[in-house]
Amino acid sequence: MLLNAAPAIALLLLMVGAAWLLQRYRRHLPGVAHRTGPALQVLGAVALGPQQRVVTVQVGQGDQAVCLVLGVAPGSVSALHQMPLPPEAPESASPTPAGGFAARLAQLRKGSDATP
């Protein structure tokens, strides 16, 4: 019986050892440590239901920063709106207060109401 299980146990130990080695030395593998995407920062989120949310996300940094308004539901993410970040918006790692997006939205609404 042990002779029949020995190859399976050896294979299992080999797979666990390979996974441990890959996890331990993955930063030394070429190209793995340098994979970075665009800078993302969640600015705020509002729950619409038990599983639906509207989330504002800052993508990019500096002059290239864009604010995306996303609708998030189980199994889907939809872009609702895209707008440039105001110049006075902080670009630090700390999230903006909830009034930041609301103030910007009110400013945009006020500007659109003033033009006939």
mmCIF file with all atom_site columns, N, CA and C in Angstrom, residues 24-97:
data_model
loop_
_atom_site.group_PDB
_atom_site.id
_atom_site.type_symbol
_atom_site.label_atom_id
_atom_site.label_alt_id
_atom_site.label_comp_id
_atom_site.label_asym_id
_atom_site.label_entity_id
_atom_site.label_seq_id
_atom_site.pdbx_PDB_ins_code
_atom_site.Cartn_x
_atom_site.Cartn_y
_atom_site.Cartn_z
_atom_site.occupancy
_atom_site.B_iso_or_equiv
_atom_site.pdbx_formal_charge
_atom_site.auth_seq_id
_atom_site.auth_comp_id
_atom_site.auth_asym_id
_atom_site.auth_atom_id
_atom_site.pdbx_PDB_model_num
ATOM 1   N N  . ARG A 1 24 ? 8.919   32.598 -2.377  1.00 0.00 ? 24 ARG A N  1
ATOM 2   C CA . ARG A 1 24 ? 10.055  33.199 -1.684  1.00 0.00 ? 24 ARG A CA 1
ATOM 3   C C  . ARG A 1 24 ? 10.935  34.018 -2.618  1.00 0.00 ? 24 ARG A C  1
ATOM 4   N N  . TYR A 1 25 ? 11.117  33.577 -3.838  1.00 0.00 ? 25 TYR A N  1
ATOM 5   C CA . TYR A 1 25 ? 12.060  34.223 -4.751  1.00 0.00 ? 25 TYR A CA 1
ATOM 6   C C  . TYR A 1 25 ? 11.380  34.910 -5.935  1.00 0.00 ? 25 TYR A C  1
ATOM 7   N N  . ARG A 1 26 ? 10.100  35.223 -5.836  1.00 0.00 ? 26 ARG A N  1
ATOM 8   C CA . ARG A 1 26 ? 9.400   35.805 -6.976  1.00 0.00 ? 26 ARG A CA 1
ATOM 9   C C  . ARG A 1 26 ? 9.893   37.210 -7.309  1.00 0.00 ? 26 ARG A C  1
ATOM 10  N N  . ARG A 1 27 ? 10.392  37.953 -6.306  1.00 0.00 ? 27 ARG A N  1
ATOM 11  C CA . ARG A 1 27 ? 10.882  39.293 -6.622  1.00 0.00 ? 27 ARG A CA 1
ATOM 12  C C  . ARG A 1 27 ? 12.204  39.258 -7.367  1.00 0.00 ? 27 ARG A C  1
ATOM 13  N N  . HIS A 1 28 ? 12.872  38.117 -7.358  1.00 0.00 ? 28 HIS A N  1
ATOM 14  C CA . HIS A 1 28 ? 14.129  37.982 -8.086  1.00 0.00 ? 28 HIS A CA 1
ATOM 15  C C  . HIS A 1 28 ? 13.926  37.492 -9.520  1.00 0.00 ? 28 HIS A C  1
ATOM 16  N N  . LEU A 1 29 ? 12.706  37.108 -9.856  1.00 0.00 ? 29 LEU A N  1
ATOM 17  C CA . LEU A 1 29 ? 12.442  36.648 -11.216 1.00 0.00 ? 29 LEU A CA 1
ATOM 18  C C  . LEU A 1 29 ? 12.398  37.851 -12.151 1.00 0.00 ? 29 LEU A C  1
ATOM 19  N N  . PRO A 1 30 ? 12.916  37.728 -13.374 1.00 0.00 ? 30 PRO A N  1
ATOM 20  C CA . PRO A 1 30 ? 12.947  38.882 -14.285 1.00 0.00 ? 30 PRO A CA 1
ATOM 21  C C  . PRO A 1 30 ? 11.542  39.302 -14.707 1.00 0.00 ? 30 PRO A C  1
ATOM 22  N N  . GLY A 1 31 ? 11.251  40.580 -14.561 1.00 0.00 ? 31 GLY A N  1
ATOM 23  C CA . GLY A 1 31 ? 9.993   41.144 -15.014 1.00 0.00 ? 31 GLY A CA 1
ATOM 24  C C  . GLY A 1 31 ? 8.846   41.050 -14.047 1.00 0.00 ? 31 GLY A C  1
ATOM 25  N N  . VAL A 1 32 ? 8.944   40.252 -13.009 1.00 0.00 ? 32 VAL A N  1
ATOM 26  C CA . VAL A 1 32 ? 7.830   40.074 -12.088 1.00 0.00 ? 32 VAL A CA 1
ATOM 27  C C  . VAL A 1 32 ? 7.695   41.275 -11.166 1.00 0.00 ? 32 VAL A C  1
ATOM 28  N N  . ALA A 1 33 ? 8.795   41.772 -10.625 1.00 0.00 ? 33 ALA A N  1
ATOM 29  C CA . ALA A 1 33 ? 8.731   42.858 -9.653  1.00 0.00 ? 33 ALA A CA 1
ATOM 30  C C  . ALA A 1 33 ? 8.395   44.192 -10.301 1.00 0.00 ? 33 ALA A C  1
ATOM 31  N N  . HIS A 1 34 ? 8.572   44.320 -11.593 1.00 0.00 ? 34 HIS A N  1
ATOM 32  C CA . HIS A 1 34 ? 8.392   45.596 -12.263 1.00 0.00 ? 34 HIS A CA 1
ATOM 33  C C  . HIS A 1 34 ? 7.015   45.755 -12.893 1.00 0.00 ? 34 HIS A C  1
ATOM 34  N N  . ARG A 1 35 ? 6.116   44.843 -12.647 1.00 0.00 ? 35 ARG A N  1
ATOM 35  C CA . ARG A 1 35 ? 4.769   44.954 -13.208 1.00 0.00 ? 35 ARG A CA 1
ATOM 36  C C  . ARG A 1 35 ? 3.929   45.858 -12.318 1.00 0.00 ? 35 ARG A C  1
ATOM 37  N N  . THR A 1 36 ? 3.729   47.073 -12.772 1.00 0.00 ? 36 THR A N  1
ATOM 38  C CA . THR A 1 36 ? 2.878   48.003 -12.041 1.00 0.00 ? 36 THR A CA 1
ATOM 39  C C  . THR A 1 36 ? 1.887   48.601 -13.013 1.00 0.00 ? 36 THR A C  1
ATOM 40  N N  . GLY A 1 37 ? 0.697   48.825 -12.545 1.00 0.00 ? 37 GLY A N  1
ATOM 41  C CA . GLY A 1 37 ? -0.333  49.440 -13.363 1.00 0.00 ? 37 GLY A CA 1
ATOM 42  C C  . GLY A 1 37 ? -0.410  50.927 -13.087 1.00 0.00 ? 37 GLY A C  1
ATOM 43  N N  . PRO A 1 38 ? -1.454  51.553 -13.573 1.00 0.00 ? 38 PRO A N  1
ATOM 44  C CA . PRO A 1 38 ? -1.605  52.983 -13.302 1.00 0.00 ? 38 PRO A CA 1
ATOM 45  C C  . PRO A 1 38 ? -1.883  53.216 -11.819 1.00 0.00 ? 38 PRO A C  1
ATOM 46  N N  . ALA A 1 39 ? -1.489  54.398 -11.339 1.00 0.00 ? 39 ALA A N  1
ATOM 47  C CA . ALA A 1 39 ? -1.728  54.727 -9.937  1.00 0.00 ? 39 ALA A CA 1
ATOM 48  C C  . ALA A 1 39 ? -3.225  54.886 -9.710  1.00 0.00 ? 39 ALA A C  1
ATOM 49  N N  . LEU A 1 40 ? -3.781  54.099 -8.815  1.00 0.00 ? 40 LEU A N  1
ATOM 50  C CA . LEU A 1 40 ? -5.209  54.142 -8.499  1.00 0.00 ? 40 LEU A CA 1
ATOM 51  C C  . LEU A 1 40 ? -5.393  54.549 -7.047  1.00 0.00 ? 40 LEU A C  1
ATOM 52  N N  . GLN A 1 41 ? -6.416  55.375 -6.809  1.00 0.00 ? 41 GLN A N  1
ATOM 53  C CA . GLN A 1 41 ? -6.737  55.782 -5.451  1.00 0.00 ? 41 GLN A CA 1
ATOM 54  C C  . GLN A 1 41 ? -8.248  55.930 -5.350  1.00 0.00 ? 41 GLN A C  1
ATOM 55  N N  . VAL A 1 42 ? -8.850  55.236 -4.406  1.00 0.00 ? 42 VAL A N  1
ATOM 56  C CA . VAL A 1 42 ? -10.293 55.333 -4.194  1.00 0.00 ? 42 VAL A CA 1
ATOM 57  C C  . VAL A 1 42 ? -10.565 56.628 -3.435  1.00 0.00 ? 42 VAL A C  1
ATOM 58  N N  . LEU A 1 43 ? -11.365 57.511 -4.043  1.00 0.00 ? 43 LEU A N  1
ATOM 59  C CA . LEU A 1 43 ? -11.686 58.789 -3.412  1.00 0.00 ? 43 LEU A CA 1
ATOM 60  C C  . LEU A 1 43 ? -12.916 58.705 -2.526  1.00 0.00 ? 43 LEU A C  1
ATOM 61  N N  . GLY A 1 44 ? -13.868 57.864 -2.886  1.00 0.00 ? 44 GLY A N  1
ATOM 62  C CA . GLY A 1 44 ? -15.077 57.734 -2.093  1.00 0.00 ? 44 GLY A CA 1
ATOM 63  C C  . GLY A 1 44 ? -15.965 56.641 -2.640  1.00 0.00 ? 44 GLY A C  1
ATOM 64  N N  . ALA A 1 45 ? -16.930 56.214 -1.837  1.00 0.00 ? 45 ALA A N  1
ATOM 65  C CA . ALA A 1 45 ? -17.868 55.178 -2.248  1.00 0.00 ? 45 ALA A CA 1
ATOM 66  C C  . ALA A 1 45 ? -19.202 55.414 -1.554  1.00 0.00 ? 45 ALA A C  1
ATOM 67  N N  . VAL A 1 46 ? -20.277 55.134 -2.271  1.00 0.00 ? 46 VAL A N  1
ATOM 68  C CA . VAL A 1 46 ? -21.624 55.264 -1.731  1.00 0.00 ? 46 VAL A CA 1
ATOM 69  C C  . VAL A 1 46 ? -22.366 53.971 -2.034  1.00 0.00 ? 46 VAL A C  1
ATOM 70  N N  . ALA A 1 47 ? -22.956 53.372 -0.999  1.00 0.00 ? 47 ALA A N  1
ATOM 71  C CA . ALA A 1 47 ? -23.723 52.146 -1.178  1.00 0.00 ? 47 ALA A CA 1
ATOM 72  C C  . ALA A 1 47 ? -25.122 52.496 -1.667  1.00 0.00 ? 47 ALA A C  1
ATOM 73  N N  . LEU A 1 48 ? -25.536 51.877 -2.757  1.00 0.00 ? 48 LEU A N  1
ATOM 74  C CA . LEU A 1 48 ? -26.876 52.080 -3.300  1.00 0.00 ? 48 LEU A CA 1
ATOM 75  C C  . LEU A 1 48 ? -27.822 50.967 -2.882  1.00 0.00 ? 48 LEU A C  1
ATOM 76  N N  . GLY A 1 49 ? -27.277 49.851 -2.547  1.00 0.00 ? 49 GLY A N  1
ATOM 77  C CA . GLY A 1 49 ? -28.061 48.687 -2.143  1.00 0.00 ? 49 GLY A CA 1
ATOM 78  C C  . GLY A 1 49 ? -27.140 47.727 -1.430  1.00 0.00 ? 49 GLY A C  1
ATOM 79  N N  . PRO A 1 50 ? -27.606 46.522 -1.151  1.00 0.00 ? 50 PRO A N  1
ATOM 80  C CA . PRO A 1 50 ? -26.756 45.582 -0.431  1.00 0.00 ? 50 PRO A CA 1
ATOM 81  C C  . PRO A 1 50 ? -25.510 45.171 -1.210  1.00 0.00 ? 50 PRO A C  1
ATOM 82  N N  . GLN A 1 51 ? -25.572 45.205 -2.542  1.00 0.00 ? 51 GLN A N  1
ATOM 83  C CA . GLN A 1 51 ? -24.419 44.782 -3.335  1.00 0.00 ? 51 GLN A CA 1
ATOM 84  C C  . GLN A 1 51 ? -24.052 45.778 -4.428  1.00 0.00 ? 51 GLN A C  1
ATOM 85  N N  . GLN A 1 52 ? -24.685 46.928 -4.489  1.00 0.00 ? 52 GLN A N  1
ATOM 86  C CA . GLN A 1 52 ? -24.397 47.922 -5.517  1.00 0.00 ? 52 GLN A CA 1
ATOM 87  C C  . GLN A 1 52 ? -23.764 49.149 -4.870  1.00 0.00 ? 52 GLN A C  1
ATOM 88  N N  . ARG A 1 53 ? -22.756 49.710 -5.538  1.00 0.00 ? 53 ARG A N  1
ATOM 89  C CA . ARG A 1 53 ? -22.057 50.894 -5.046  1.00 0.00 ? 53 ARG A CA 1
ATOM 90  C C  . ARG A 1 53 ? -21.718 51.817 -6.211  1.00 0.00 ? 53 ARG A C  1
ATOM 91  N N  . VAL A 1 54 ? -21.585 53.084 -5.887  1.00 0.00 ? 54 VAL A N  1
ATOM 92  C CA . VAL A 1 54 ? -20.999 54.057 -6.796  1.00 0.00 ? 54 VAL A CA 1
ATOM 93  C C  . VAL A 1 54 ? -19.674 54.451 -6.165  1.00 0.00 ? 54 VAL A C  1
ATOM 94  N N  . VAL A 1 55 ? -18.586 54.287 -6.915  1.00 0.00 ? 55 VAL A N  1
ATOM 95  C CA . VAL A 1 55 ? -17.242 54.510 -6.405  1.00 0.00 ? 55 VAL A CA 1
ATOM 96  C C  . VAL A 1 55 ? -16.557 55.547 -7.266  1.00 0.00 ? 55 VAL A C  1
ATOM 97  N N  . THR A 1 56 ? -15.875 56.510 -6.641  1.00 0.00 ? 56 THR A N  1
ATOM 98  C CA . THR A 1 56 ? -15.055 57.459 -7.380  1.00 0.00 ? 56 THR A CA 1
ATOM 99  C C  . THR A 1 56 ? -13.598 57.066 -7.192  1.00 0.00 ? 56 THR A C  1
ATOM 100 N N  . VAL A 1 57 ? -12.872 57.017 -8.308  1.00 0.00 ? 57 VAL A N  1
ATOM 101 C CA . VAL A 1 57 ? -11.494 56.549 -8.308  1.00 0.00 ? 57 VAL A CA 1
ATOM 102 C C  . VAL A 1 57 ? -10.638 57.555 -9.055  1.00 0.00 ? 57 VAL A C  1
ATOM 103 N N  . GLN A 1 58 ? -9.481  57.895 -8.482  1.00 0.00 ? 58 GLN A N  1
ATOM 104 C CA . GLN A 1 58 ? -8.505  58.722 -9.178  1.00 0.00 ? 58 GLN A CA 1
ATOM 105 C C  . GLN A 1 58 ? -7.537  57.799 -9.897  1.00 0.00 ? 58 GLN A C  1
ATOM 106 N N  . VAL A 1 59 ? -7.370  58.029 -11.192 1.00 0.00 ? 59 VAL A N  1
ATOM 107 C CA . VAL A 1 59 ? -6.456  57.231 -11.999 1.00 0.00 ? 59 VAL A CA 1
ATOM 108 C C  . VAL A 1 59 ? -5.358  58.150 -12.493 1.00 0.00 ? 59 VAL A C  1
ATOM 109 N N  . GLY A 1 60 ? -4.111  57.782 -12.259 1.00 0.00 ? 60 GLY A N  1
ATOM 110 C CA . GLY A 1 60 ? -2.984  58.594 -12.694 1.00 0.00 ? 60 GLY A CA 1
ATOM 111 C C  . GLY A 1 60 ? -2.584  59.599 -11.635 1.00 0.00 ? 60 GLY A C  1
ATOM 112 N N  . GLN A 1 61 ? -1.533  60.357 -11.974 1.00 0.00 ? 61 GLN A N  1
ATOM 113 C CA . GLN A 1 61 ? -1.019  61.363 -11.055 1.00 0.00 ? 61 GLN A CA 1
ATOM 114 C C  . GLN A 1 61 ? -0.661  62.622 -11.824 1.00 0.00 ? 61 GLN A C  1
ATOM 115 N N  . GLY A 1 62 ? -0.598  63.730 -11.110 1.00 0.00 ? 62 GLY A N  1
ATOM 116 C CA . GLY A 1 62 ? -0.190  64.991 -11.716 1.00 0.00 ? 62 GLY A CA 1
ATOM 117 C C  . GLY A 1 62 ? -1.236  65.534 -12.673 1.00 0.00 ? 62 GLY A C  1
ATOM 118 N N  . ASP A 1 63 ? -0.772  66.058 -13.811 1.00 0.00 ? 63 ASP A N  1
ATOM 119 C CA . ASP A 1 63 ? -1.677  66.629 -14.803 1.00 0.00 ? 63 ASP A CA 1
ATOM 120 C C  . ASP A 1 63 ? -2.484  65.569 -15.526 1.00 0.00 ? 63 ASP A C  1
ATOM 121 N N  . GLN A 1 64 ? -2.054  64.335 -15.484 1.00 0.00 ? 64 GLN A N  1
ATOM 122 C CA . GLN A 1 64 ? -2.736  63.248 -16.169 1.00 0.00 ? 64 GLN A CA 1
ATOM 123 C C  . GLN A 1 64 ? -3.813  62.595 -15.308 1.00 0.00 ? 64 GLN A C  1
ATOM 124 N N  . ALA A 1 65 ? -4.024  63.091 -14.090 1.00 0.00 ? 65 ALA A N  1
ATOM 125 C CA . ALA A 1 65 ? -4.980  62.479 -13.177 1.00 0.00 ? 65 ALA A CA 1
ATOM 126 C C  . ALA A 1 65 ? -6.402  62.681 -13.672 1.00 0.00 ? 65 ALA A C  1
ATOM 127 N N  . VAL A 1 66 ? -7.191  61.626 -13.607 1.00 0.00 ? 66 VAL A N  1
ATOM 128 C CA . VAL A 1 66 ? -8.584  61.639 -14.040 1.00 0.00 ? 66 VAL A CA 1
ATOM 129 C C  . VAL A 1 66 ? -9.423  61.011 -12.936 1.00 0.00 ? 66 VAL A C  1
ATOM 130 N N  . CYS A 1 67 ? -10.605 61.545 -12.727 1.00 0.00 ? 67 CYS A N  1
ATOM 131 C CA . CYS A 1 67 ? -11.533 60.988 -11.746 1.00 0.00 ? 67 CYS A CA 1
ATOM 132 C C  . CYS A 1 67 ? -12.590 60.180 -12.500 1.00 0.00 ? 67 CYS A C  1
ATOM 133 N N  . LEU A 1 68 ? -12.726 58.913 -12.157 1.00 0.00 ? 68 LEU A N  1
ATOM 134 C CA . LEU A 1 68 ? -13.726 58.046 -12.760 1.00 0.00 ? 68 LEU A CA 1
ATOM 135 C C  . LEU A 1 68 ? -14.825 57.764 -11.750 1.00 0.00 ? 68 LEU A C  1
ATOM 136 N N  . VAL A 1 69 ? -16.062 57.847 -12.191 1.00 0.00 ? 69 VAL A N  1
ATOM 137 C CA . VAL A 1 69 ? -17.203 57.463 -11.366 1.00 0.00 ? 69 VAL A CA 1
ATOM 138 C C  . VAL A 1 69 ? -17.657 56.106 -11.896 1.00 0.00 ? 69 VAL A C  1
ATOM 139 N N  . LEU A 1 70 ? -17.588 55.091 -11.033 1.00 0.00 ? 70 LEU A N  1
ATOM 140 C CA . LEU A 1 70 ? -17.856 53.717 -11.446 1.00 0.00 ? 70 LEU A CA 1
ATOM 141 C C  . LEU A 1 70 ? -19.076 53.170 -10.719 1.00 0.00 ? 70 LEU A C  1
ATOM 142 N N  . GLY A 1 71 ? -19.900 52.440 -11.424 1.00 0.00 ? 71 GLY A N  1
ATOM 143 C CA . GLY A 1 71 ? -20.987 51.682 -10.827 1.00 0.00 ? 71 GLY A CA 1
ATOM 144 C C  . GLY A 1 71 ? -20.514 50.258 -10.635 1.00 0.00 ? 71 GLY A C  1
ATOM 145 N N  . VAL A 1 72 ? -20.549 49.771 -9.406  1.00 0.00 ? 72 VAL A N  1
ATOM 146 C CA . VAL A 1 72 ? -20.026 48.451 -9.084  1.00 0.00 ? 72 VAL A CA 1
ATOM 147 C C  . VAL A 1 72 ? -21.163 47.573 -8.579  1.00 0.00 ? 72 VAL A C  1
ATOM 148 N N  . ALA A 1 73 ? -21.340 46.440 -9.222  1.00 0.00 ? 73 ALA A N  1
ATOM 149 C CA . ALA A 1 73 ? -22.336 45.446 -8.827  1.00 0.00 ? 73 ALA A CA 1
ATOM 150 C C  . ALA A 1 73 ? -21.669 44.080 -8.916  1.00 0.00 ? 73 ALA A C  1
ATOM 151 N N  . PRO A 1 74 ? -22.268 43.053 -8.345  1.00 0.00 ? 74 PRO A N  1
ATOM 152 C CA . PRO A 1 74 ? -21.669 41.728 -8.428  1.00 0.00 ? 74 PRO A CA 1
ATOM 153 C C  . PRO A 1 74 ? -21.477 41.303 -9.885  1.00 0.00 ? 74 PRO A C  1
ATOM 154 N N  . GLY A 1 75 ? -20.250 41.051 -10.244 1.00 0.00 ? 75 GLY A N  1
ATOM 155 C CA . GLY A 1 75 ? -19.967 40.569 -11.589 1.00 0.00 ? 75 GLY A CA 1
ATOM 156 C C  . GLY A 1 75 ? -19.810 41.650 -12.633 1.00 0.00 ? 75 GLY A C  1
ATOM 157 N N  . SER A 1 76 ? -19.915 42.941 -12.288 1.00 0.00 ? 76 SER A N  1
ATOM 158 C CA . SER A 1 76 ? -19.756 43.981 -13.303 1.00 0.00 ? 76 SER A CA 1
ATOM 159 C C  . SER A 1 76 ? -19.293 45.288 -12.680 1.00 0.00 ? 76 SER A C  1
ATOM 160 N N  . VAL A 1 77 ? -18.526 46.025 -13.477 1.00 0.00 ? 77 VAL A N  1
ATOM 161 C CA . VAL A 1 77 ? -18.101 47.383 -13.147 1.00 0.00 ? 77 VAL A CA 1
ATOM 162 C C  . VAL A 1 77 ? -18.375 48.218 -14.386 1.00 0.00 ? 77 VAL A C  1
ATOM 163 N N  . SER A 1 78 ? -19.139 49.308 -14.216 1.00 0.00 ? 78 SER A N  1
ATOM 164 C CA . SER A 1 78 ? -19.508 50.159 -15.351 1.00 0.00 ? 78 SER A CA 1
ATOM 165 C C  . SER A 1 78 ? -19.012 51.573 -15.103 1.00 0.00 ? 78 SER A C  1
ATOM 166 N N  . ALA A 1 79 ? -18.404 52.172 -16.129 1.00 0.00 ? 79 ALA A N  1
ATOM 167 C CA . ALA A 1 79 ? -17.969 53.564 -16.035 1.00 0.00 ? 79 ALA A CA 1
ATOM 168 C C  . ALA A 1 79 ? -19.189 54.457 -16.224 1.00 0.00 ? 79 ALA A C  1
ATOM 169 N N  . LEU A 1 80 ? -19.499 55.282 -15.232 1.00 0.00 ? 80 LEU A N  1
ATOM 170 C CA . LEU A 1 80 ? -20.656 56.164 -15.304 1.00 0.00 ? 80 LEU A CA 1
ATOM 171 C C  . LEU A 1 80 ? -20.269 57.556 -15.805 1.00 0.00 ? 80 LEU A C  1
ATOM 172 N N  . HIS A 1 81 ? -19.094 58.041 -15.397 1.00 0.00 ? 81 HIS A N  1
ATOM 173 C CA . HIS A 1 81 ? -18.659 59.382 -15.772 1.00 0.00 ? 81 HIS A CA 1
ATOM 174 C C  . HIS A 1 81 ? -17.152 59.473 -15.633 1.00 0.00 ? 81 HIS A C  1
ATOM 175 N N  . GLN A 1 82 ? -16.548 60.389 -16.404 1.00 0.00 ? 82 GLN A N  1
ATOM 176 C CA . GLN A 1 82 ? -15.115 60.643 -16.329 1.00 0.00 ? 82 GLN A CA 1
ATOM 177 C C  . GLN A 1 82 ? -14.913 62.145 -16.345 1.00 0.00 ? 82 GLN A C  1
ATOM 178 N N  . MET A 1 83 ? -14.071 62.669 -15.446 1.00 0.00 ? 83 MET A N  1
ATOM 179 C CA . MET A 1 83 ? -13.808 64.097 -15.406 1.00 0.00 ? 83 MET A CA 1
ATOM 180 C C  . MET A 1 83 ? -12.393 64.335 -14.902 1.00 0.00 ? 83 MET A C  1
ATOM 181 N N  . PRO A 1 84 ? -11.787 65.460 -15.309 1.00 0.00 ? 84 PRO A N  1
ATOM 182 C CA . PRO A 1 84 ? -10.446 65.768 -14.795 1.00 0.00 ? 84 PRO A CA 1
ATOM 183 C C  . PRO A 1 84 ? -10.525 66.165 -13.329 1.00 0.00 ? 84 PRO A C  1
ATOM 184 N N  . LEU A 1 85 ? -9.466  65.904 -12.602 1.00 0.00 ? 85 LEU A N  1
ATOM 185 C CA . LEU A 1 85 ? -9.417  66.282 -11.201 1.00 0.00 ? 85 LEU A CA 1
ATOM 186 C C  . LEU A 1 85 ? -9.195  67.778 -11.097 1.00 0.00 ? 85 LEU A C  1
ATOM 187 N N  . PRO A 1 86 ? -9.835  68.444 -10.139 1.00 0.00 ? 86 PRO A N  1
ATOM 188 C CA . PRO A 1 86 ? -9.580  69.870 -9.969  1.00 0.00 ? 86 PRO A CA 1
ATOM 189 C C  . PRO A 1 86 ? -8.134  70.090 -9.525  1.00 0.00 ? 86 PRO A C  1
ATOM 190 N N  . PRO A 1 87 ? -7.526  71.215 -9.869  1.00 0.00 ? 87 PRO A N  1
ATOM 191 C CA . PRO A 1 87 ? -6.107  71.421 -9.528  1.00 0.00 ? 87 PRO A CA 1
ATOM 192 C C  . PRO A 1 87 ? -5.852  71.479 -8.031  1.00 0.00 ? 87 PRO A C  1
ATOM 193 N N  . GLU A 1 88 ? -6.835  71.848 -7.222  1.00 0.00 ? 88 GLU A N  1
ATOM 194 C CA . GLU A 1 88 ? -6.609  71.935 -5.787  1.00 0.00 ? 88 GLU A CA 1
ATOM 195 C C  . GLU A 1 88 ? -6.779  70.602 -5.081  1.00 0.00 ? 88 GLU A C  1
ATOM 196 N N  . ALA A 1 89 ? -7.080  69.528 -5.818  1.00 0.00 ? 89 ALA A N  1
ATOM 197 C CA . ALA A 1 89 ? -7.263  68.213 -5.201  1.00 0.00 ? 89 ALA A CA 1
ATOM 198 C C  . ALA A 1 89 ? -5.929  67.690 -4.706  1.00 0.00 ? 89 ALA A C  1
ATOM 199 N N  . PRO A 1 90 ? -5.875  67.169 -3.489  1.00 0.00 ? 90 PRO A N  1
ATOM 200 C CA . PRO A 1 90 ? -4.611  66.630 -2.968  1.00 0.00 ? 90 PRO A CA 1
ATOM 201 C C  . PRO A 1 90 ? -4.223  65.361 -3.706  1.00 0.00 ? 90 PRO A C  1
ATOM 202 N N  . GLU A 1 91 ? -2.954  65.180 -3.917  1.00 0.00 ? 91 GLU A N  1
ATOM 203 C CA . GLU A 1 91 ? -2.468  63.996 -4.624  1.00 0.00 ? 91 GLU A CA 1
ATOM 204 C C  . GLU A 1 91 ? -1.693  63.087 -3.673  1.00 0.00 ? 91 GLU A C  1
ATOM 205 N N  . SER A 1 92 ? -2.009  63.154 -2.410  1.00 0.00 ? 92 SER A N  1
ATOM 206 C CA . SER A 1 92 ? -1.328  62.315 -1.432  1.00 0.00 ? 92 SER A CA 1
ATOM 207 C C  . SER A 1 92 ? -2.004  60.948 -1.389  1.00 0.00 ? 92 SER A C  1
ATOM 208 N N  . ALA A 1 93 ? -1.464  60.071 -0.576  1.00 0.00 ? 93 ALA A N  1
ATOM 209 C CA . ALA A 1 93 ? -2.022  58.724 -0.475  1.00 0.00 ? 93 ALA A CA 1
ATOM 210 C C  . ALA A 1 93 ? -3.270  58.688 0.398   1.00 0.00 ? 93 ALA A C  1
ATOM 211 N N  . SER A 1 94 ? -3.545  59.776 1.134   1.00 0.00 ? 94 SER A N  1
ATOM 212 C CA . SER A 1 94 ? -4.738  59.763 1.984   1.00 0.00 ? 94 SER A CA 1
ATOM 213 C C  . SER A 1 94 ? -5.962  60.101 1.153   1.00 0.00 ? 94 SER A C  1
ATOM 214 N N  . PRO A 1 95 ? -7.078  59.393 1.361   1.00 0.00 ? 95 PRO A N  1
ATOM 215 C CA . PRO A 1 95 ? -8.271  59.658 0.581   1.00 0.00 ? 95 PRO A CA 1
ATOM 216 C C  . PRO A 1 95 ? -8.878  61.020 0.911   1.00 0.00 ? 95 PRO A C  1
ATOM 217 N N  . THR A 1 96 ? -9.563  61.597 -0.081  1.00 0.00 ? 96 THR A N  1
ATOM 218 C CA . THR A 1 96 ? -10.205 62.896 0.101   1.00 0.00 ? 96 THR A CA 1
ATOM 219 C C  . THR A 1 96 ? -11.434 62.722 0.978   1.00 0.00 ? 96 THR A C  1
ATOM 220 N N  . PRO A 1 97 ? -11.812 63.750 1.731   1.00 0.00 ? 97 PRO A N  1
ATOM 221 C CA . PRO A 1 97 ? -13.039 63.639 2.508   1.00 0.00 ? 97 PRO A CA 1
ATOM 222 C C  . PRO A 1 97 ? -14.243 63.464 1.595   1.00 0.00 ? 97 PRO A C  1
#
